[in-house]
């Protein structure tokens, strides 16, 4: 879909849908939202719906950053301590590497 | 023009085809694969992992043939091309060298040991000094004075190598053409001259033995059970197999637990052995001498127990997995305690175990007993009676029986697991007074050669089978004594003793089959035709292996030996025999007997084997540690918890490696060519209008 061809109201409704959809534990929707609407929100000359779009994009970006931070921390902790946790570590794993603790 | 380009395409295709076909030969030109490779594999117990492993893609190292221990610093510090793959002559496969290599393991990619064709002169035992230290009867609780081999260290020559953990692969190579190629490759490329570094290309070796399991049994058994991932795969399996047992009188095996009328004497021997490497475990003195004597004794007792049955039953038992914390005996005792076996512990009158008996000095045998249980006077009386019976039995034989000093505990033996359950009177017969006489306990040198079993070179295989060696004669004496002792211990008449004698011909055949090769004319006669493929041309491997649907080779061999030696030939059709019955109305016999349809021999004037049915009381019972089934206590201190890791590839190959600089240069040139070609393509395509304008008609098509 080409955003250029869309009327401004539809842009806003689309951005809003992506923003709300992200709350269903779908940070990738927020990522898409940020990338897709970045130009609309910050580069394009001002129009009525732009302010609203800006808020959604900012919030999406914030949520995305939060997710990235949480996931990075968890993955680091998990990879580091999986072997130490023993039983718990194994049950948390989807694939267990062969031949290493 | 068109024709020419077609020709080109055809040419290119043909070239591709040849390259595709030629790939294999390029691989062959680069690598020399090793044919005979025996790895050391990873085993795990409740607390540790032992053995060796390579990385997933194999460990690569520059070959270095070690000449002496002093030569080690080239590998560990001086050599300029680490990591090294060390080739050891068997004489250098010692604890001190191996531990130095283990500690310098960032410079060691692996070790290959050249197994010699003749035994070394030095003693070698990779086992521990105190075998099965924590799972025998002598615990702190039983009597602190005897715990941890405090009184007698049974295997003082043991260096414990087989219980170490190495993070590089260790392979055994047979001394043959392969090792000659390796040595030549080393001499041609890697030889250190006057301490200066050899020039590239260097000869390198790659060893694959990546192990799936890790840490300990609890971890790997848990990972076996996690079926969460997309492709669940097991990582380890418990060690175990089957015990073989038979009784002098048929016992109903369907009915488990206590039998009021039974009073049994357990005649035990152990069936398994091990060495540092996975599938070499000849176990000649460690286990074969003992159980061959017992098999011959069982055969000697066949007629006597049928013609004049003594009032007690003799139970011949052959325990599997005893090397690994008494798997077989602990399981049988567990089954007896929980009414899962044909008899229970109340039915057991006494135990007579035959241990290592192949290396007697001055024809002496030593009767070991447990000093702790003998403090109880009733047990002591029974033990004394058993000793008297053994003394009576040894009369007129070339065997002298002695007792070691009274304060000495039992050597490592299956009987210890019975004592752990309750004070049962019993004796363990050994050829040593205190420490083992065996200089190669649980090693790859504990073979036929060590027992002095050799045959004149001019004999054919069939003649060797019948050739009575001195070792066989000596073991026959032991077997006769064991048989006679069992007969009077079971309550038989002393007057019948002279008629009970073991056959030297039988003992020598068994030794040949177990220690030289099982694929011989005699063994072919006593097994069913469908198992012919299980007979091998090599000495039997007595490593217990993992518990699976098929019993291991030693169990299989002993099962058929015992059945043919104690059973009787019955006139039953093939169909009835295979259905475990005397005739089609018979529903009871299979509770008591086991029937097997064996091949038989070819009559002198015939071409077809004359098969027949053998009825015996031989049965298999599970030899899987109770820690796995049914208890599932993988951290048990009471029962064996040994598991063997699984693996995918075991292989080794040698090849030449170029220097690091040359490798980088090749890579650099390759990347350079790629980048240049990309640039060129880009330039050409961007200037295509100019370059190709003259040769082409302008295209009018619109898209």
mmCIF file of N, CA, C and O in Angstrom, chain A residues 12-13 15-16 19 41 47-59:
data_model
loop_
_atom_site.group_PDB
_atom_site.id
_atom_site.type_symbol
_atom_site.label_atom_id
_atom_site.label_comp_id
_atom_site.label_asym_id
_atom_site.label_seq_id
_atom_site.Cartn_x
_atom_site.Cartn_y
_atom_site.Cartn_z
ATOM 1 N N UNK A 12 -4.378 8.338 9.512
ATOM 2 C CA UNK A 12 -4.491 8.376 10.962
ATOM 3 C C UNK A 12 -5.101 7.085 11.495
ATOM 4 O O UNK A 12 -4.599 6.482 12.452
ATOM 5 N N UNK A 13 -6.184 6.638 10.832
ATOM 6 C CA UNK A 13 -6.860 5.438 11.349
ATOM 7 C C UNK A 13 -5.932 4.221 11.248
ATOM 8 O O UNK A 13 -5.892 3.354 12.137
ATOM 9 N N UNK A 15 -2.569 4.252 11.338
ATOM 10 C CA UNK A 15 -1.531 4.416 12.344
ATOM 11 C C UNK A 15 -2.079 4.020 13.712
ATOM 12 O O UNK A 15 -1.414 3.370 14.515
ATOM 13 N N UNK A 16 -3.316 4.406 13.964
ATOM 14 C CA UNK A 16 -3.982 4.114 15.231
ATOM 15 C C UNK A 16 -4.166 2.609 15.400
ATOM 16 O O UNK A 16 -3.907 2.033 16.468
ATOM 17 N N UNK A 19 -0.943 1.084 16.255
ATOM 18 C CA UNK A 19 -0.547 1.429 17.618
ATOM 19 C C UNK A 19 -1.297 0.561 18.621
ATOM 20 O O UNK A 19 -0.712 -0.060 19.515
ATOM 21 N N UNK A 41 4.993 11.585 10.137
ATOM 22 C CA UNK A 41 4.901 12.270 11.418
ATOM 23 C C UNK A 41 5.882 13.425 11.537
ATOM 24 O O UNK A 41 5.554 14.457 12.094
ATOM 25 N N UNK A 47 -0.144 18.945 8.663
ATOM 26 C CA UNK A 47 -1.568 18.870 8.306
ATOM 27 C C UNK A 47 -2.323 18.481 9.570
ATOM 28 O O UNK A 47 -1.723 18.137 10.600
ATOM 29 N N UNK A 48 -3.621 18.512 9.538
ATOM 30 C CA UNK A 48 -4.430 18.401 10.748
ATOM 31 C C UNK A 48 -4.144 17.136 11.549
ATOM 32 O O UNK A 48 -3.959 17.161 12.755
ATOM 33 N N UNK A 49 -4.157 15.976 10.837
ATOM 34 C CA UNK A 49 -4.024 14.703 11.547
ATOM 35 C C UNK A 49 -2.598 14.414 11.993
ATOM 36 O O UNK A 49 -2.360 13.461 12.711
ATOM 37 N N UNK A 50 -1.661 15.302 11.535
ATOM 38 C CA UNK A 50 -0.258 14.962 11.769
ATOM 39 C C UNK A 50 0.076 14.879 13.254
ATOM 40 O O UNK A 50 0.823 14.009 13.696
ATOM 41 N N UNK A 51 -0.522 15.774 14.029
ATOM 42 C CA UNK A 51 -0.220 15.814 15.457
ATOM 43 C C UNK A 51 -0.547 14.473 16.127
ATOM 44 O O UNK A 51 0.233 13.912 16.895
ATOM 45 N N UNK A 52 -1.751 13.981 15.770
ATOM 46 C CA UNK A 52 -2.219 12.701 16.320
ATOM 47 C C UNK A 52 -1.256 11.570 15.904
ATOM 48 O O UNK A 52 -0.834 10.756 16.724
ATOM 49 N N UNK A 53 -0.904 11.573 14.606
ATOM 50 C CA UNK A 53 0.010 10.544 14.096
ATOM 51 C C UNK A 53 1.332 10.594 14.841
ATOM 52 O O UNK A 53 1.884 9.571 15.242
ATOM 53 N N UNK A 54 1.819 11.796 15.094
ATOM 54 C CA UNK A 54 3.076 11.997 15.801
ATOM 55 C C UNK A 54 3.040 11.305 17.168
ATOM 56 O O UNK A 54 3.969 10.600 17.562
ATOM 57 N N UNK A 55 1.930 11.552 17.897
ATOM 58 C CA UNK A 55 1.809 10.943 19.233
ATOM 59 C C UNK A 55 1.879 9.420 19.139
ATOM 60 O O UNK A 55 2.591 8.768 19.912
ATOM 61 N N UNK A 56 1.092 8.878 18.175
ATOM 62 C CA UNK A 56 1.074 7.417 18.055
ATOM 63 C C UNK A 56 2.460 6.877 17.735
ATOM 64 O O UNK A 56 2.916 5.890 18.297
ATOM 65 N N UNK A 57 3.165 7.540 16.833
ATOM 66 C CA UNK A 57 4.490 7.065 16.434
ATOM 67 C C UNK A 57 5.447 7.135 17.617
ATOM 68 O O UNK A 57 6.202 6.205 17.885
ATOM 69 N N UNK A 58 5.372 8.217 18.376
ATOM 70 C CA UNK A 58 6.250 8.358 19.539
ATOM 71 C C UNK A 58 5.985 7.251 20.556
ATOM 72 O O UNK A 58 6.896 6.600 21.079
ATOM 73 N N UNK A 59 4.688 7.056 20.831
ATOM 74 C CA UNK A 59 4.341 6.037 21.819
ATOM 75 C C UNK A 59 4.776 4.647 21.354
ATOM 76 O O UNK A 59 5.279 3.816 22.130
#
